[in-house]
Amino acid sequence: MTVTGTTRNTEELTLTFVTEFDATIEQVWGVWADPRKLERWWGPPTWPATFVRHEFVPTGSARYYMTGPDGTKAHGWWTITTIEAPYRLEYDDGFADDNGEPLAGDVPVHAVVTLDEVGGKTRMTVVNHFPDADTFDRLIKMGMQEGMGLALGQIDRVLSNL
């Protein structure tokens, strides 16, 4: 399992995941930069993702949907706010309508991904910053912590098939 730690901080409104991989920083960066690799792990195993747009540049946007076991589609979007390849990625992540456009009134979560070399491995830390306590509570109740943990747990398989 790649996830080595998960921390939920209700005071700072953050949900943090720490993962480690037997891969280079550049290889781990590639699982974010390449939409076909991203599709192989984004979303829990029973809710695989399809990226229909993936503009991996600052101010770029991504549009995706995850398909559930019964065929239900949950749409999402990103706006990339920072790229410092291959060490840092920041993006806003929110819910989308059936056309992939942000839902009116939805307040996104801001995610910060950092990659560091530690003892010959790559440590990836993902910190999700919630805009308010209501959004934090709602997404935790929806299963974000469990779902993201399962999603991140799929990256080793993606890296082993480079």
Backbone as ProteinMPNN parsed JSONL, in Angstrom:
{"seq_chain_A": "MTVTGTTRNTEELTLTFVTEFDATIEQVWGVWADPRKLERWWGPPTWPATFVRHEFVPTGSARYYMTGPDGTKAHGWWTITTIEAPYRLEYDDGFADDNGEPLAGDVPVHAVVTLDEVGGKTRMTVVNHFPDADTFDRLIKMGMQEGMGLALGQIDRVLSNL", "coords_chain_A": {"N_chain_A": [[0.845, -1.185, 0.0], [0.577, 2.148, -0.843], [-0.125, 4.435, 0.598], [1.002, 6.063, 3.354], [0.237, 7.621, 5.434], [-2.546, 9.41, 6.795], [-4.134, 12.39, 7.566], [-6.594, 14.126, 9.214], [-7.56, 17.343, 9.769], [-9.52, 19.201, 11.643], [-9.467, 21.786, 12.625], [-7.763, 23.275, 10.952], [-9.034, 22.717, 8.638], [-8.207, 20.732, 6.76], [-7.306, 17.874, 4.806], [-4.995, 15.47, 4.663], [-2.825, 13.436, 2.774], [-0.184, 11.144, 2.772], [2.095, 9.555, 0.743], [4.281, 6.959, -0.479], [6.586, 5.968, -2.971], [8.354, 3.549, -4.912], [9.856, 4.872, -7.063], [11.032, 7.348, -9.408], [10.957, 10.937, -8.927], [10.174, 12.178, -11.292], [8.79, 10.104, -12.594], [6.613, 9.735, -10.857], [5.479, 12.269, -11.034], [4.549, 12.073, -13.599], [2.173, 10.571, -13.362], [0.299, 12.433, -12.813], [0.574, 14.315, -14.847], [0.049, 13.013, -17.278], [-2.895, 12.311, -18.834], [-3.941, 9.776, -19.46], [-2.608, 8.049, -17.745], [-3.433, 9.18, -15.356], [-6.152, 8.576, -15.402], [-6.06, 5.92, -14.732], [-5.836, 5.765, -12.028], [-7.164, 7.869, -10.675], [-9.867, 8.337, -8.672], [-11.764, 5.959, -6.784], [-11.318, 2.337, -6.985], [-13.803, 1.207, -7.806], [-15.028, 3.305, -9.023], [-13.971, 4.401, -11.602], [-12.135, 6.94, -13.414], [-12.64, 9.151, -16.212], [-10.952, 11.341, -18.188], [-11.864, 14.09, -19.968], [-10.882, 16.476, -20.672], [-7.689, 17.885, -20.238], [-5.696, 20.094, -19.437], [-2.656, 20.637, -18.747], [-1.27, 22.936, -17.502], [-0.405, 26.068, -15.901], [-3.331, 27.787, -14.937], [-4.766, 26.151, -16.555], [-7.441, 23.855, -17.404], [-9.243, 21.006, -16.253], [-11.509, 18.442, -17.042], [-13.591, 15.891, -15.964], [-15.119, 12.673, -15.423], [-16.389, 10.277, -13.138], [-17.256, 6.899, -13.194], [-19.671, 4.973, -11.735], [-20.366, 1.675, -10.286], [-22.969, 1.049, -11.097], [-23.266, 2.465, -13.39], [-23.737, 5.135, -13.014], [-22.734, 8.511, -13.389], [-20.416, 10.717, -12.036], [-19.523, 13.968, -12.201], [-16.637, 16.1, -12.421], [-14.344, 18.88, -11.97], [-11.242, 20.621, -12.527], [-9.186, 23.459, -11.883], [-6.065, 24.385, -12.674], [-3.738, 25.861, -10.636], [-1.072, 26.219, -9.93], [1.996, 25.094, -11.212], [4.976, 23.583, -10.671], [7.029, 21.953, -12.061], [9.103, 19.095, -11.548], [7.893, 19.074, -8.998], [5.774, 20.331, -7.598], [2.286, 20.793, -7.558], [-0.712, 22.561, -7.793], [-4.201, 22.809, -7.477], [-7.663, 23.7, -7.996], [-10.569, 21.945, -7.12], [-13.685, 20.719, -7.964], [-17.261, 20.007, -8.016], [-19.14, 19.103, -10.95], [-21.505, 19.791, -13.61], [-23.498, 17.772, -15.894], [-22.293, 18.433, -18.284], [-19.741, 18.895, -17.608], [-19.126, 21.328, -16.537], [-18.467, 23.658, -13.88], [-20.554, 23.399, -10.999], [-23.078, 25.712, -10.17], [-22.662, 27.752, -7.379], [-21.146, 25.848, -6.047], [-18.38, 25.338, -3.955], [-15.005, 25.1, -4.424], [-12.457, 22.687, -3.447], [-9.137, 23.268, -2.518], [-6.251, 21.828, -3.651], [-2.97, 20.772, -2.812], [-0.143, 19.392, -4.083], [2.867, 17.856, -3.368], [6.1, 16.691, -4.238], [8.812, 14.813, -3.101], [12.174, 13.635, -2.844], [13.069, 10.962, -0.89], [15.198, 9.038, 0.769], [15.823, 7.464, -1.529], [13.345, 6.973, -2.546], [10.158, 8.269, -3.703], [8.327, 10.642, -2.064], [5.037, 11.579, -1.892], [2.938, 14.152, -1.052], [-0.328, 15.076, -0.446], [-2.338, 17.715, 0.147], [-5.473, 18.657, 0.985], [-7.334, 21.539, 1.023], [-10.051, 22.847, 2.578], [-12.796, 25.059, 1.972], [-14.551, 25.823, 3.982], [-16.134, 24.815, 7.105], [-18.554, 23.454, 6.68], [-18.346, 22.428, 4.04], [-16.118, 20.801, 4.398], [-17.126, 18.912, 6.298], [-19.269, 17.815, 4.792], [-17.984, 16.617, 2.54], [-16.306, 14.789, 3.79], [-18.228, 13.115, 4.947], [-19.313, 12.137, 2.593], [-17.415, 10.348, 1.884], [-14.85, 11.047, 1.031], [-12.29, 10.791, 2.226], [-11.868, 7.979, 2.46], [-12.266, 7.231, -0.227], [-10.282, 8.693, -1.645], [-8.011, 7.651, -0.462], [-8.157, 4.982, -1.363], [-7.946, 5.476, -4.118], [-5.352, 6.649, -4.362], [-3.925, 4.433, -3.587], [-3.759, 2.946, -5.89], [-1.721, 3.83, -7.474], [0.827, 2.611, -7.423], [0.504, 0.385, -9.077], [0.108, 1.617, -11.544], [2.598, 2.861, -11.866], [4.214, 0.605, -12.043], [3.75, -0.286, -14.552], [5.009, 1.275, -16.452]], "CA_chain_A": [[0.0, 0.0, 0.0], [1.388, 3.346, -0.99], [-0.503, 5.475, 1.549], [1.685, 5.837, 4.63], [-0.398, 8.4, 6.476], [-3.679, 10.278, 6.486], [-4.422, 13.258, 8.701], [-7.759, 15.006, 9.075], [-7.402, 18.426, 10.729], [-10.764, 19.968, 11.629], [-9.196, 23.198, 12.917], [-7.207, 23.899, 9.747], [-9.882, 22.296, 7.523], [-7.37, 20.049, 5.774], [-7.228, 16.418, 4.746], [-3.663, 15.257, 4.099], [-2.396, 12.067, 2.481], [1.241, 10.98, 2.49], [2.324, 8.296, 0.037], [5.668, 6.751, -0.904], [6.687, 5.119, -4.15], [9.66, 3.123, -5.407], [9.918, 5.46, -8.404], [11.629, 8.679, -9.412], [10.016, 12.058, -8.87], [9.647, 12.398, -12.645], [7.793, 9.071, -12.873], [5.409, 10.029, -10.072], [4.894, 13.46, -11.661], [3.858, 11.616, -14.804], [0.823, 10.064, -13.108], [-0.559, 13.619, -12.819], [0.709, 15.045, -16.105], [-0.477, 12.225, -18.398], [-4.292, 11.996, -18.505], [-4.232, 8.332, -19.56], [-2.135, 7.477, -16.48], [-4.313, 9.724, -14.326], [-7.397, 7.801, -15.445], [-5.848, 4.579, -14.175], [-5.853, 5.777, -10.571], [-8.028, 8.891, -10.091], [-11.142, 7.73, -8.302], [-11.62, 4.622, -6.195], [-11.366, 1.271, -7.996], [-15.152, 0.961, -8.325], [-15.478, 4.544, -9.659], [-12.858, 4.87, -12.442], [-12.283, 8.263, -14.024], [-12.358, 9.442, -17.615], [-10.653, 12.757, -18.366], [-12.236, 14.556, -21.304], [-10.013, 17.639, -20.895], [-6.585, 17.869, -19.288], [-4.764, 21.146, -19.832], [-1.715, 20.583, -17.634], [-0.504, 24.185, -17.48], [-1.047, 27.007, -14.981], [-4.649, 28.28, -15.356], [-5.419, 25.141, -17.38], [-8.587, 23.212, -16.772], [-9.484, 19.584, -16.486], [-12.886, 18.001, -16.887], [-13.59, 14.442, -15.867], [-16.242, 12.054, -14.725], [-16.142, 8.954, -12.583], [-18.396, 6.038, -13.474], [-19.919, 4.021, -10.66], [-20.677, 0.297, -10.669], [-24.288, 0.969, -11.736], [-23.261, 3.332, -14.565], [-23.897, 6.529, -12.606], [-21.557, 9.337, -13.651], [-20.193, 11.874, -11.171], [-18.639, 14.858, -12.953], [-15.799, 17.008, -11.657], [-13.484, 19.805, -12.715], [-10.077, 21.222, -11.888], [-8.454, 24.568, -12.476], [-4.695, 24.275, -12.182], [-3.304, 27.185, -10.203], [0.392, 26.259, -9.848], [2.805, 23.946, -11.624], [6.42, 23.724, -10.534], [7.411, 20.592, -12.443], [8.173, 18.033, -11.181], [7.853, 19.052, -7.53], [4.589, 20.921, -6.961], [1.071, 21.005, -8.342], [-1.855, 23.045, -7.021], [-5.399, 22.929, -8.306], [-8.977, 23.757, -7.367], [-11.308, 20.746, -7.517], [-15.079, 20.86, -7.574], [-18.281, 19.206, -8.681], [-19.545, 19.653, -12.235], [-22.765, 19.314, -14.176], [-23.329, 16.705, -16.897], [-21.437, 18.933, -19.362], [-18.402, 19.077, -17.069], [-18.911, 22.698, -16.082], [-18.646, 23.789, -12.432], [-21.902, 23.632, -10.492], [-23.309, 27.036, -9.585], [-22.689, 27.75, -5.925], [-20.202, 24.892, -5.464], [-17.124, 25.953, -3.531], [-14.008, 24.05, -4.63], [-11.387, 22.342, -2.523], [-7.829, 23.579, -3.103], [-5.308, 20.744, -3.37], [-1.541, 21.046, -3.003], [0.6, 18.139, -4.222], [4.313, 18.057, -3.386], [6.898, 15.488, -4.422], [10.151, 14.937, -2.529], [12.986, 12.412, -2.813], [13.361, 10.589, 0.489], [15.802, 7.717, 0.869], [15.742, 6.716, -2.778], [11.944, 6.839, -2.94], [9.469, 9.546, -3.855], [7.217, 10.887, -1.146], [4.038, 12.506, -2.409], [2.009, 14.642, -0.038], [-1.485, 15.768, -1.023], [-3.084, 18.417, 1.185], [-6.728, 19.236, 0.515], [-7.743, 22.67, 1.855], [-11.484, 23.049, 2.416], [-13.111, 26.482, 2.128], [-15.323, 26.074, 5.206], [-16.428, 23.607, 7.883], [-19.663, 22.721, 6.064], [-17.812, 21.67, 2.907], [-15.27, 19.77, 4.987], [-17.993, 17.861, 6.861], [-20.046, 17.179, 3.717], [-17.131, 15.758, 1.726], [-15.865, 13.671, 4.628], [-19.381, 12.212, 5.031], [-19.482, 11.51, 1.275], [-16.401, 9.308, 1.734], [-13.65, 11.533, 0.354], [-11.069, 10.236, 2.826], [-11.731, 6.581, 2.055], [-12.144, 7.162, -1.681], [-8.97, 9.17, -2.093], [-7.036, 6.656, -0.013], [-8.209, 3.857, -2.309], [-7.432, 5.95, -5.407], [-3.893, 6.766, -4.261], [-3.396, 3.08, -3.479], [-3.638, 2.351, -7.217], [-0.616, 4.43, -8.229], [1.913, 1.646, -7.585], [0.213, -0.44, -10.275], [0.357, 2.472, -12.72], [4.048, 3.024, -11.968], [4.861, -0.653, -12.417], [3.47, -0.541, -15.973], [5.528, 2.39, -17.274]], "C_chain_A": [[0.878, 1.231, 0.0], [1.067, 4.425, 0.035], [0.143, 5.151, 2.896], [1.068, 6.64, 5.762], [-1.532, 9.245, 5.95], [-3.988, 11.086, 7.74], [-5.598, 14.16, 8.357], [-7.647, 16.063, 10.168], [-8.637, 19.328, 10.65], [-10.553, 21.441, 11.942], [-8.681, 23.923, 11.68], [-8.021, 23.582, 8.502], [-9.048, 21.694, 6.394], [-7.507, 18.537, 5.907], [-5.947, 16.118, 3.982], [-3.391, 13.775, 3.928], [-0.903, 12.092, 2.196], [1.41, 9.597, 1.882], [3.805, 8.186, -0.297], [5.695, 5.726, -2.018], [8.135, 4.756, -4.441], [9.769, 3.568, -6.863], [10.569, 6.83, -8.282], [10.539, 9.746, -9.306], [9.388, 12.273, -10.243], [8.587, 11.359, -13.002], [6.496, 9.332, -12.113], [4.713, 11.276, -10.63], [4.065, 13.054, -12.88], [2.464, 11.079, -14.566], [-0.181, 11.207, -12.961], [-0.579, 14.268, -14.206], [0.075, 14.329, -17.29], [-1.918, 11.807, -18.089], [-4.625, 10.507, -18.601], [-3.732, 7.597, -18.319], [-3.037, 7.925, -15.332], [-5.627, 8.94, -14.255], [-7.26, 6.437, -14.777], [-5.835, 4.578, -12.647], [-6.804, 6.812, -9.962], [-9.416, 8.307, -9.875], [-10.904, 6.362, -7.702], [-11.788, 3.538, -7.256], [-12.757, 1.027, -8.59], [-15.762, 2.184, -9.001], [-14.361, 5.1, -10.55], [-13.186, 6.189, -13.152], [-11.998, 8.235, -15.519], [-12.13, 10.944, -17.711], [-10.955, 13.146, -19.806], [-11.492, 15.842, -21.668], [-8.926, 17.574, -19.828], [-5.517, 18.83, -19.786], [-3.788, 21.333, -18.68], [-0.731, 21.739, -17.697], [-1.155, 25.105, -16.45], [-2.255, 27.679, -15.648], [-5.366, 27.298, -16.285], [-6.576, 24.492, -16.638], [-8.614, 21.732, -17.122], [-10.965, 19.341, -16.261], [-12.861, 16.487, -16.9], [-14.912, 13.961, -15.302], [-15.789, 10.691, -14.229], [-17.419, 8.14, -12.798], [-18.521, 4.981, -12.39], [-20.301, 2.652, -11.172], [-22.023, 0.144, -11.39], [-24.395, 1.861, -12.964], [-23.469, 4.804, -14.263], [-22.603, 7.286, -12.872], [-21.545, 10.531, -12.705], [-19.139, 12.742, -11.848], [-17.865, 15.784, -12.017], [-14.958, 17.88, -12.56], [-12.296, 20.219, -11.852], [-9.741, 22.507, -12.62], [-7.067, 24.511, -11.842], [-4.197, 25.678, -11.865], [-1.781, 27.32, -10.156], [0.978, 24.966, -10.385], [4.262, 24.347, -11.475], [6.992, 22.332, -10.78], [8.849, 20.287, -12.032], [7.932, 17.952, -9.673], [6.554, 19.527, -6.887], [3.48, 21.151, -7.976], [0.007, 21.518, -7.389], [-3.029, 23.197, -7.971], [-6.634, 23.066, -7.425], [-9.791, 22.623, -7.965], [-12.744, 20.885, -7.032], [-15.994, 19.934, -8.353], [-18.746, 19.907, -9.949], [-20.908, 19.099, -12.65], [-22.477, 18.256, -15.232], [-22.485, 17.127, -18.091], [-20.01, 19.184, -18.897], [-18.117, 20.47, -16.564], [-19.207, 22.804, -14.588], [-20.102, 24.069, -12.054], [-21.993, 25.024, -9.883], [-23.372, 26.896, -8.069], [-21.754, 26.753, -5.268], [-18.909, 25.618, -5.127], [-16.044, 24.881, -3.624], [-13.079, 23.84, -3.436], [-10.082, 22.694, -3.234], [-6.847, 22.487, -2.676], [-3.888, 21.189, -3.689], [-0.821, 19.701, -2.978], [2.083, 18.487, -4.253], [4.999, 16.701, -3.498], [8.31, 15.755, -3.913], [10.857, 13.594, -2.616], [13.372, 12.161, -1.366], [13.912, 9.167, 0.489], [15.673, 6.86, -0.377], [14.321, 6.452, -3.252], [11.37, 8.231, -3.163], [8.311, 9.595, -2.873], [6.303, 11.926, -1.787], [3.091, 12.86, -1.27], [0.914, 15.42, -0.753], [-2.263, 16.379, 0.142], [-4.298, 19.063, 0.532], [-7.167, 20.3, 1.511], [-9.212, 22.97, 1.566], [-11.831, 24.503, 2.698], [-13.856, 26.816, 3.421], [-15.659, 24.741, 5.864], [-17.565, 22.789, 7.258], [-19.186, 21.866, 4.894], [-16.937, 20.527, 3.4], [-16.126, 18.607, 5.487], [-18.743, 17.103, 5.777], [-19.186, 16.21, 2.911], [-16.575, 14.581, 2.519], [-17.001, 12.647, 4.734], [-19.639, 11.494, 3.713], [-18.447, 10.415, 1.032], [-15.127, 9.744, 1.048], [-12.375, 10.906, 0.914], [-10.851, 8.799, 2.378], [-11.493, 6.467, 0.547], [-10.787, 7.595, -2.19], [-7.869, 8.214, -1.652], [-6.985, 5.46, -0.946], [-7.634, 4.253, -3.668], [-5.906, 6.009, -5.383], [-3.227, 5.391, -4.173], [-3.226, 2.368, -4.811], [-2.42, 2.834, -7.994], [0.542, 3.462, -8.412], [1.731, 0.798, -8.838], [0.481, 0.358, -11.548], [1.856, 2.614, -12.934], [4.752, 1.754, -12.406], [4.663, -0.989, -13.893], [3.978, 0.569, -16.883], [6.175, 1.905, -18.543]], "O_chain_A": [[1.827, 1.323, 0.779], [1.924, 5.262, 0.317], [-0.128, 4.112, 3.498], [1.343, 6.372, 6.931], [-1.498, 9.734, 4.821], [-4.091, 10.536, 8.837], [-5.593, 14.86, 7.344], [-7.639, 15.733, 11.354], [-8.784, 20.115, 9.715], [-11.379, 22.271, 11.562], [-9.102, 25.042, 11.387], [-7.741, 24.112, 7.427], [-9.164, 22.09, 5.234], [-7.786, 18.008, 6.983], [-5.818, 16.462, 2.808], [-3.683, 12.965, 4.808], [-0.416, 12.956, 1.466], [0.936, 8.6, 2.427], [4.504, 9.196, -0.389], [4.939, 4.754, -2.016], [9.037, 5.569, -4.237], [9.774, 2.744, -7.777], [10.647, 7.4, -7.194], [9.363, 9.487, -9.562], [8.187, 12.524, -10.338], [7.59, 11.691, -13.643], [5.406, 9.169, -12.662], [3.484, 11.322, -10.689], [3.01, 13.63, -13.147], [1.635, 11.12, -15.475], [-1.389, 10.97, -12.982], [-1.626, 14.714, -14.676], [-0.394, 14.985, -18.22], [-2.139, 11.021, -17.168], [-5.508, 10.029, -17.889], [-4.355, 6.629, -17.882], [-3.363, 7.137, -14.444], [-6.143, 8.676, -13.169], [-8.247, 5.87, -14.31], [-5.824, 3.512, -12.032], [-7.218, 6.64, -8.815], [-10.052, 7.837, -10.819], [-9.949, 5.677, -8.069], [-12.346, 3.802, -8.321], [-12.869, 0.675, -9.764], [-16.886, 2.119, -9.5], [-13.852, 6.185, -10.269], [-14.341, 6.498, -13.442], [-11.228, 7.413, -16.015], [-13.007, 11.732, -17.359], [-10.373, 12.601, -20.743], [-11.473, 16.247, -22.83], [-9.194, 17.253, -18.67], [-4.566, 18.437, -20.463], [-4.054, 22.093, -17.748], [0.467, 21.554, -17.913], [-2.338, 24.945, -16.15], [-2.18, 28.088, -16.807], [-6.466, 27.591, -16.754], [-6.676, 24.568, -15.413], [-8.081, 21.291, -18.141], [-11.589, 19.959, -15.399], [-12.199, 15.87, -17.735], [-15.709, 14.738, -14.777], [-14.925, 10.045, -14.822], [-18.526, 8.643, -12.604], [-17.601, 4.197, -12.156], [-20.536, 2.48, -12.368], [-22.201, -0.771, -12.194], [-25.479, 2.01, -13.528], [-23.386, 5.638, -15.165], [-21.511, 6.777, -12.618], [-22.531, 11.258, -12.587], [-18.003, 12.311, -12.047], [-18.364, 16.196, -10.97], [-14.871, 17.649, -13.766], [-12.345, 20.172, -10.623], [-9.978, 22.633, -13.821], [-6.926, 24.582, -10.621], [-4.229, 26.569, -12.714], [-1.256, 28.42, -10.324], [0.513, 23.876, -10.054], [4.721, 25.321, -12.072], [7.385, 21.628, -9.849], [9.721, 21.147, -12.159], [7.782, 16.855, -9.133], [6.263, 19.163, -5.748], [3.706, 21.632, -9.086], [-0.164, 20.976, -6.297], [-2.882, 23.648, -9.107], [-6.658, 22.619, -6.278], [-9.719, 22.363, -9.166], [-12.995, 21.134, -5.853], [-15.56, 19.183, -9.227], [-18.75, 21.135, -10.029], [-21.388, 18.095, -12.124], [-21.321, 17.887, -15.438], [-22.006, 16.274, -18.838], [-19.166, 19.627, -19.675], [-16.982, 20.774, -16.196], [-20.097, 22.119, -14.082], [-20.787, 24.865, -12.697], [-21.091, 25.458, -9.167], [-24.06, 26.019, -7.546], [-21.576, 26.794, -4.05], [-18.406, 26.414, -5.92], [-16.155, 23.847, -2.964], [-12.945, 24.691, -2.556], [-9.944, 22.441, -4.43], [-6.641, 22.256, -1.485], [-3.633, 21.875, -4.678], [-0.879, 18.967, -1.992], [2.515, 19.31, -5.06], [4.547, 15.705, -2.934], [8.924, 16.771, -4.238], [10.231, 12.544, -2.481], [13.93, 13.032, -0.699], [13.181, 8.209, 0.24], [15.44, 5.655, -0.282], [14.121, 5.774, -4.26], [12.007, 9.239, -2.855], [7.442, 8.723, -2.852], [6.743, 13.009, -2.173], [2.521, 11.986, -0.616], [1.19, 16.307, -1.56], [-2.776, 15.669, 1.006], [-4.169, 19.904, -0.358], [-7.351, 20.015, 2.694], [-9.571, 23.307, 0.438], [-11.226, 25.121, 3.574], [-13.802, 27.949, 3.899], [-15.492, 23.678, 5.266], [-17.536, 21.56, 7.306], [-19.58, 20.707, 4.772], [-17.007, 19.414, 2.879], [-15.877, 17.453, 5.137], [-18.843, 15.877, 5.835], [-19.62, 15.093, 2.629], [-16.394, 13.493, 1.971], [-16.762, 11.444, 4.622], [-20.131, 10.365, 3.71], [-18.576, 9.639, 0.086], [-14.389, 8.906, 0.531], [-11.481, 10.533, 0.155], [-9.749, 8.445, 1.957], [-10.632, 5.709, 0.1], [-10.205, 6.949, -3.061], [-6.904, 7.993, -2.384], [-5.905, 4.976, -1.284], [-6.923, 3.471, -4.298], [-5.246, 5.481, -6.279], [-2.098, 5.212, -4.63], [-2.616, 1.301, -4.866], [-2.117, 2.301, -9.062], [1.187, 3.481, -9.46], [2.687, 0.529, -9.565], [1.021, -0.175, -12.517], [2.335, 2.499, -14.062], [5.784, 1.819, -13.074], [5.332, -1.875, -14.424], [3.435, 0.78, -17.967], [6.658, 2.711, -19.337]]}, "name": "protein", "num_of_chains": 1, "seq": "MTVTGTTRNTEELTLTFVTEFDATIEQVWGVWADPRKLERWWGPPTWPATFVRHEFVPTGSARYYMTGPDGTKAHGWWTITTIEAPYRLEYDDGFADDNGEPLAGDVPVHAVVTLDEVGGKTRMTVVNHFPDADTFDRLIKMGMQEGMGLALGQIDRVLSNL"}
